[in-house]
Short mmCIF file of C-alpha atoms in Angstrom, two decimals:
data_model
loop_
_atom_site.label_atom_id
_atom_site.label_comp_id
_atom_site.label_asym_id
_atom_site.label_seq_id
_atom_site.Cartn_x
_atom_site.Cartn_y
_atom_site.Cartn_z
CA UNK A 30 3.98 -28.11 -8.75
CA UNK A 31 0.38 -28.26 -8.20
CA UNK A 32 -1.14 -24.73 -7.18
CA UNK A 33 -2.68 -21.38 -8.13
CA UNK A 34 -0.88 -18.67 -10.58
CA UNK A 35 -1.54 -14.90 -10.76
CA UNK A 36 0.00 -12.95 -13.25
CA UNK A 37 0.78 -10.40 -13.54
CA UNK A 38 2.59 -9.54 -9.96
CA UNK A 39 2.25 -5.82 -10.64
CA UNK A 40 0.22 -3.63 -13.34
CA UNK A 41 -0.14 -0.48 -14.05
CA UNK A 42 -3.14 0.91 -15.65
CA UNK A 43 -4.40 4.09 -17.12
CA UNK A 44 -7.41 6.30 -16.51
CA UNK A 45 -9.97 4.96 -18.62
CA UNK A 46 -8.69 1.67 -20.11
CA UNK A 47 -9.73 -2.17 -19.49
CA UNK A 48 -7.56 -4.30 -18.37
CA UNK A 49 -7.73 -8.55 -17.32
CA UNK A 50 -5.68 -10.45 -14.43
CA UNK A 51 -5.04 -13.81 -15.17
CA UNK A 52 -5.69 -16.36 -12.70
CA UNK A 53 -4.86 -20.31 -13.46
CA UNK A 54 -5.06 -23.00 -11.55
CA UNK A 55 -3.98 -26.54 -11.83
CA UNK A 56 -5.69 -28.10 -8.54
CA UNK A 57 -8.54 -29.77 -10.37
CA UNK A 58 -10.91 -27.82 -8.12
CA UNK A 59 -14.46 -26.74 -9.49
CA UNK A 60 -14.56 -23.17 -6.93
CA UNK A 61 -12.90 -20.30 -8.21
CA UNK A 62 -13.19 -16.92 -6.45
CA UNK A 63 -11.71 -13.01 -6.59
CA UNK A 64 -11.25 -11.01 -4.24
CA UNK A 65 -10.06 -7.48 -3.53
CA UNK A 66 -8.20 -6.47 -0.84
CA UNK A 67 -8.08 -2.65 0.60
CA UNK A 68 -6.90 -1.74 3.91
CA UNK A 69 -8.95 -2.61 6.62
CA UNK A 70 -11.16 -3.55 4.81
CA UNK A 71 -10.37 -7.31 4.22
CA UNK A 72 -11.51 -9.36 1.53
CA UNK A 73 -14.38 -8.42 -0.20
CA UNK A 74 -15.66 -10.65 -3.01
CA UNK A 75 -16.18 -9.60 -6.82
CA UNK A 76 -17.76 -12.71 -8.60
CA UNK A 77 -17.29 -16.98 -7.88
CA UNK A 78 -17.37 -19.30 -10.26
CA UNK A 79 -18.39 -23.34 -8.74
CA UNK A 80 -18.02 -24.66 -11.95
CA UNK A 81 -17.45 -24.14 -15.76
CA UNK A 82 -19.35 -21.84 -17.86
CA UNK A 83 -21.20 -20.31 -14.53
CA UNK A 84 -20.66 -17.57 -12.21
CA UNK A 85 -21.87 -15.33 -9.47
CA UNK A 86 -21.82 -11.79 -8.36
CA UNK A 87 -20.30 -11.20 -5.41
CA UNK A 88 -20.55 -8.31 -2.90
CA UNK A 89 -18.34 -5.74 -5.29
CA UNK A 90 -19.21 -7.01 -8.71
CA UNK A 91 -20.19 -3.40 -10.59
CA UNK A 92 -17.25 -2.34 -13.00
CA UNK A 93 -15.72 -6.22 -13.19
CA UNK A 94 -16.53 -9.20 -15.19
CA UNK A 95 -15.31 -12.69 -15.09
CA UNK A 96 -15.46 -15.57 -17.63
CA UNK A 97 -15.33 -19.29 -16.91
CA UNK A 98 -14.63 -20.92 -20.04
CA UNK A 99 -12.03 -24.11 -18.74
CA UNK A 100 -11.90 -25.07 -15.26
CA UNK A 101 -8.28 -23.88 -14.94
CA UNK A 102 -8.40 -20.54 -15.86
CA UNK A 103 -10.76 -17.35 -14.03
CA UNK A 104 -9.71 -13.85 -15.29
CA UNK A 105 -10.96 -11.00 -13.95
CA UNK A 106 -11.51 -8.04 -16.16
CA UNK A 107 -11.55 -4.51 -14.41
CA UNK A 108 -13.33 -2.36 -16.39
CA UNK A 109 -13.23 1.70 -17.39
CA UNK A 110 -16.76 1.33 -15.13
CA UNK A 111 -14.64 0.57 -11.91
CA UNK A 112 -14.45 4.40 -10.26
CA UNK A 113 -11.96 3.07 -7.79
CA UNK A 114 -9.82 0.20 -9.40
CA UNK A 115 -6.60 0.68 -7.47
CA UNK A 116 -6.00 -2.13 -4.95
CA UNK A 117 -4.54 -5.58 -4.23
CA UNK A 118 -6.65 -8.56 -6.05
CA UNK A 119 -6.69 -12.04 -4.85
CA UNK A 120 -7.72 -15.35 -6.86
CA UNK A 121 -8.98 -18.21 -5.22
CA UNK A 122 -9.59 -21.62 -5.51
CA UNK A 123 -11.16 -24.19 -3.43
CA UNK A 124 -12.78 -27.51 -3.15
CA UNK A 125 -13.91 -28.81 0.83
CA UNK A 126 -13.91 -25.02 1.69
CA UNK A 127 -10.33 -25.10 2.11
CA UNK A 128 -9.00 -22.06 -0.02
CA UNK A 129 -5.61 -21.84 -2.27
CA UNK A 130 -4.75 -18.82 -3.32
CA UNK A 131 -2.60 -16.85 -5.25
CA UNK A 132 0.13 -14.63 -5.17
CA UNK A 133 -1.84 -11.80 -6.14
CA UNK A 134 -1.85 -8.54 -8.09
CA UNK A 135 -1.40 -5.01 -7.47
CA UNK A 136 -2.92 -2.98 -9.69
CA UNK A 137 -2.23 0.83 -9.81
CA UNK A 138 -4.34 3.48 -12.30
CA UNK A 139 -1.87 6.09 -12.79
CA UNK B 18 -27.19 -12.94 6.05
CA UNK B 19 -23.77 -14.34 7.07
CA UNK B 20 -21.06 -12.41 8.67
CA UNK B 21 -17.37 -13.24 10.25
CA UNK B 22 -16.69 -10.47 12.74
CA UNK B 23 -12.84 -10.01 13.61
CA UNK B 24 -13.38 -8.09 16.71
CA UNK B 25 -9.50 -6.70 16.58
CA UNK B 26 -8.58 -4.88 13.82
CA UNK B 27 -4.94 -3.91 15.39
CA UNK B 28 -3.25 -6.60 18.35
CA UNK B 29 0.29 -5.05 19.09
CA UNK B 30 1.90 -7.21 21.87
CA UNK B 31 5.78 -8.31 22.83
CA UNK B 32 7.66 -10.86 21.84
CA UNK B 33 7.20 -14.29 23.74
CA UNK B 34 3.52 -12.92 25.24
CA UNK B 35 0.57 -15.38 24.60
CA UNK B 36 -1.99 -13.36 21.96
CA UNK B 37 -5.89 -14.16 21.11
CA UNK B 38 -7.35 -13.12 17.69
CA UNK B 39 -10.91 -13.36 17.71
CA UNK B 40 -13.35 -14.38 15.50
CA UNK B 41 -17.35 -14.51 15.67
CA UNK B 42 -19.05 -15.54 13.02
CA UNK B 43 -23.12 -15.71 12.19
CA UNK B 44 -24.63 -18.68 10.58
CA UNK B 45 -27.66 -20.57 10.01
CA UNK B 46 -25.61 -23.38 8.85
CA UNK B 47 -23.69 -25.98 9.05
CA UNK B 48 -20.08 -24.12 8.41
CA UNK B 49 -16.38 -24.97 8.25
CA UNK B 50 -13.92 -22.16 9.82
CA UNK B 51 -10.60 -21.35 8.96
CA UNK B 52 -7.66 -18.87 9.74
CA UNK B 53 -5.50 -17.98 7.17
CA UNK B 54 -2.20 -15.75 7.93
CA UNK B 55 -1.26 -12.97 4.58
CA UNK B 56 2.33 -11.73 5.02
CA UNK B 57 2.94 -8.28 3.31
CA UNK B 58 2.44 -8.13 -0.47
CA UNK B 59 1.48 -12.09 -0.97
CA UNK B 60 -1.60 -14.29 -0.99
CA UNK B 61 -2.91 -16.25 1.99
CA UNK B 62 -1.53 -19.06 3.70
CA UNK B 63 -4.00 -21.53 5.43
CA UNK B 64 -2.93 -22.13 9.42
CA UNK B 65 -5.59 -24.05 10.63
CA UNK B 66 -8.96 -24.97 9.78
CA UNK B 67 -12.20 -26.52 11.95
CA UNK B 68 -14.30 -28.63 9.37
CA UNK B 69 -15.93 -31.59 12.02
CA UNK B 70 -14.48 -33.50 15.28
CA UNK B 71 -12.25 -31.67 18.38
CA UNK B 72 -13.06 -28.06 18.84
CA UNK B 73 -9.39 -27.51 19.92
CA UNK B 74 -7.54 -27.44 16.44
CA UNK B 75 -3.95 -27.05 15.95
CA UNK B 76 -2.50 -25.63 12.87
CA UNK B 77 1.51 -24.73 11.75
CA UNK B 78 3.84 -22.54 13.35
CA UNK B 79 2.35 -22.98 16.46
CA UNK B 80 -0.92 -21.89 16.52
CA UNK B 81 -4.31 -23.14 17.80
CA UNK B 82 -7.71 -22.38 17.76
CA UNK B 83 -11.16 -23.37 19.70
CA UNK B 84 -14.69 -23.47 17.93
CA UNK B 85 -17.36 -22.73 20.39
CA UNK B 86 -20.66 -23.11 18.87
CA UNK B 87 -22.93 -22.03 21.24
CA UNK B 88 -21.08 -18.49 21.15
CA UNK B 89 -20.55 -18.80 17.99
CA UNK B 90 -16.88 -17.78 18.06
CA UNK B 91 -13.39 -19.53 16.67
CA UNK B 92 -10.68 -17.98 18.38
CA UNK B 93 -6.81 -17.92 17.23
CA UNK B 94 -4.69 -18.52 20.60
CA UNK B 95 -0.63 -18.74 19.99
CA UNK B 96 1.18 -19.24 23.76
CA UNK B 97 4.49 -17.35 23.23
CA UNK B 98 4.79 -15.21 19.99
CA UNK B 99 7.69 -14.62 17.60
CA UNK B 100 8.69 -11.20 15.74
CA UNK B 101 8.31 -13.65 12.63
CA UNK B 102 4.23 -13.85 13.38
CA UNK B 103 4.11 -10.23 12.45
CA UNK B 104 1.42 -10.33 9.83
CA UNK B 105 -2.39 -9.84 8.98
CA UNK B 106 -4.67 -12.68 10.02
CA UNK B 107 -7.79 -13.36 8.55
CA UNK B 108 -10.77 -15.63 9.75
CA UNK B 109 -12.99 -17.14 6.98
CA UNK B 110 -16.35 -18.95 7.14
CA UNK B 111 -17.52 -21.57 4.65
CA UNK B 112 -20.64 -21.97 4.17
CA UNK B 113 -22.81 -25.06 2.39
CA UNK B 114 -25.21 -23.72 -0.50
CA UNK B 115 -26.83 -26.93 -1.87
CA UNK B 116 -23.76 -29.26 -2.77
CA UNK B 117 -21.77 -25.89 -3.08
CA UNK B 118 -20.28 -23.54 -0.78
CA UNK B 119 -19.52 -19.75 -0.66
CA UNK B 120 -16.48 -18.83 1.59
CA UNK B 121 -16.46 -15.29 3.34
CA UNK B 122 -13.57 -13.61 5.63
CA UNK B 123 -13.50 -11.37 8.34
CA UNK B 124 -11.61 -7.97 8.15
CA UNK B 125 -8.43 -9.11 9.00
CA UNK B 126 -6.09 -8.60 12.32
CA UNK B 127 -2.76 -6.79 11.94
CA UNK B 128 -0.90 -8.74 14.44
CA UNK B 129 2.52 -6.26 15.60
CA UNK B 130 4.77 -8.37 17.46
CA UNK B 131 7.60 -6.36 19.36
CA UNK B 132 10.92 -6.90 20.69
#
């Protein structure tokens, strides 16, 4: 099946601590995106990646970071920086404009 | 800078009633447009998508929408709504950057179809 995996579906953090979402895709697209999701609010972007080894800030970057190191994978890494980490995170990825996207996770600081 | 405006952020209507999601959208260039429908506690789902061609396009379960350039809008028109279209609704603009592209989305409509 050819498409875009989050893992994990739910995560719990705590106060203070690091943690990385997983996103892998097997579409052979170059675009990878993340995106959190907050009520009414939408999607806001955190960082894009159009191809390996490169990315881009989006419009919520401070307290994430991303890595592009194979064109499958794009984890996102929510750091202790974040002041506000709880929310629903979306992976992306895209070639044409046309968007897949994943599953998602919900992460919770408890 | 380049925005999508969902001018909605709540549509509650009845079951079998016609509904229109709207969408504006600000752009210097060239763009594709897409709707994409998020049911509760998953990703998105593509419906449709305007990349060149007809303005009307139709995408699944039923729904259509019309690109209007000179008003810059891309409404989301369904004739006769099910309880099953309950969900959040999101228009998203792709824009070209070079050979590259940077997609953005809109705010998102919660549509609330009743019995």
């Amino acid at each position: 099946d050819g498409g875009i995996t989050q893992s994990p579906k739910y995560l719990f953090r705590k106060e203070g601590q690091n943690v990385t979402l997983s996103c892998e895709q097997n579409l052979n697209h170059d675009a990878m995106y993340w995106y959190r999701q907050d009520p009414g609010q939408g999607l806001r972007l955190i960082y894009y990646s159009q191809i390996v080894n490169d990315f881009q800030k989006g419009d919520i970057a401070e307290g994430y970071s991303v890595s592009r190191e194979k064109k499958e994978s794009f984890p996102l890494t929510v750091t202790s920086a974040q002041k506000n980490p709880t929310a629903f995170y979306l992976c992306a990825s895209s070639r044409g404009g046309r968007a897949f996207f994943g599953q998602g996770t919900r992460l919770t600081v408890v | 800078a380049q925005s999508v405006t969902q001018l909605d952020s709540q549509v509650p209507v009845f079951e079998e009633a016609p509904v229109e999601l709207r969408c504006n959208y600000s752009s210097s260039v060239s763009v594709y447009l897409f709707w994409y429908v998020q049911y509760p506690n998953q990703g998105l789902q593509l419906l449709l998508k305007y990349l060149s061609g007809s303005t009307l396009v139709k995408g699944i379960n039923g729904f259509e929408a019309e690109f209007n350039k000179s008003q810059t809008s891309f409404h989301l028109r369904k004739p006769s709504v099910h309880i099953s279209d309950t969900a959040e609704y999101f228009c998203a603009v792709y824009r070209f950057e070079g050979s590259q592209g940077n997609l953005i989305f809109g705010k998102g409509t919660k549509l609330s179809v009743k019995p």
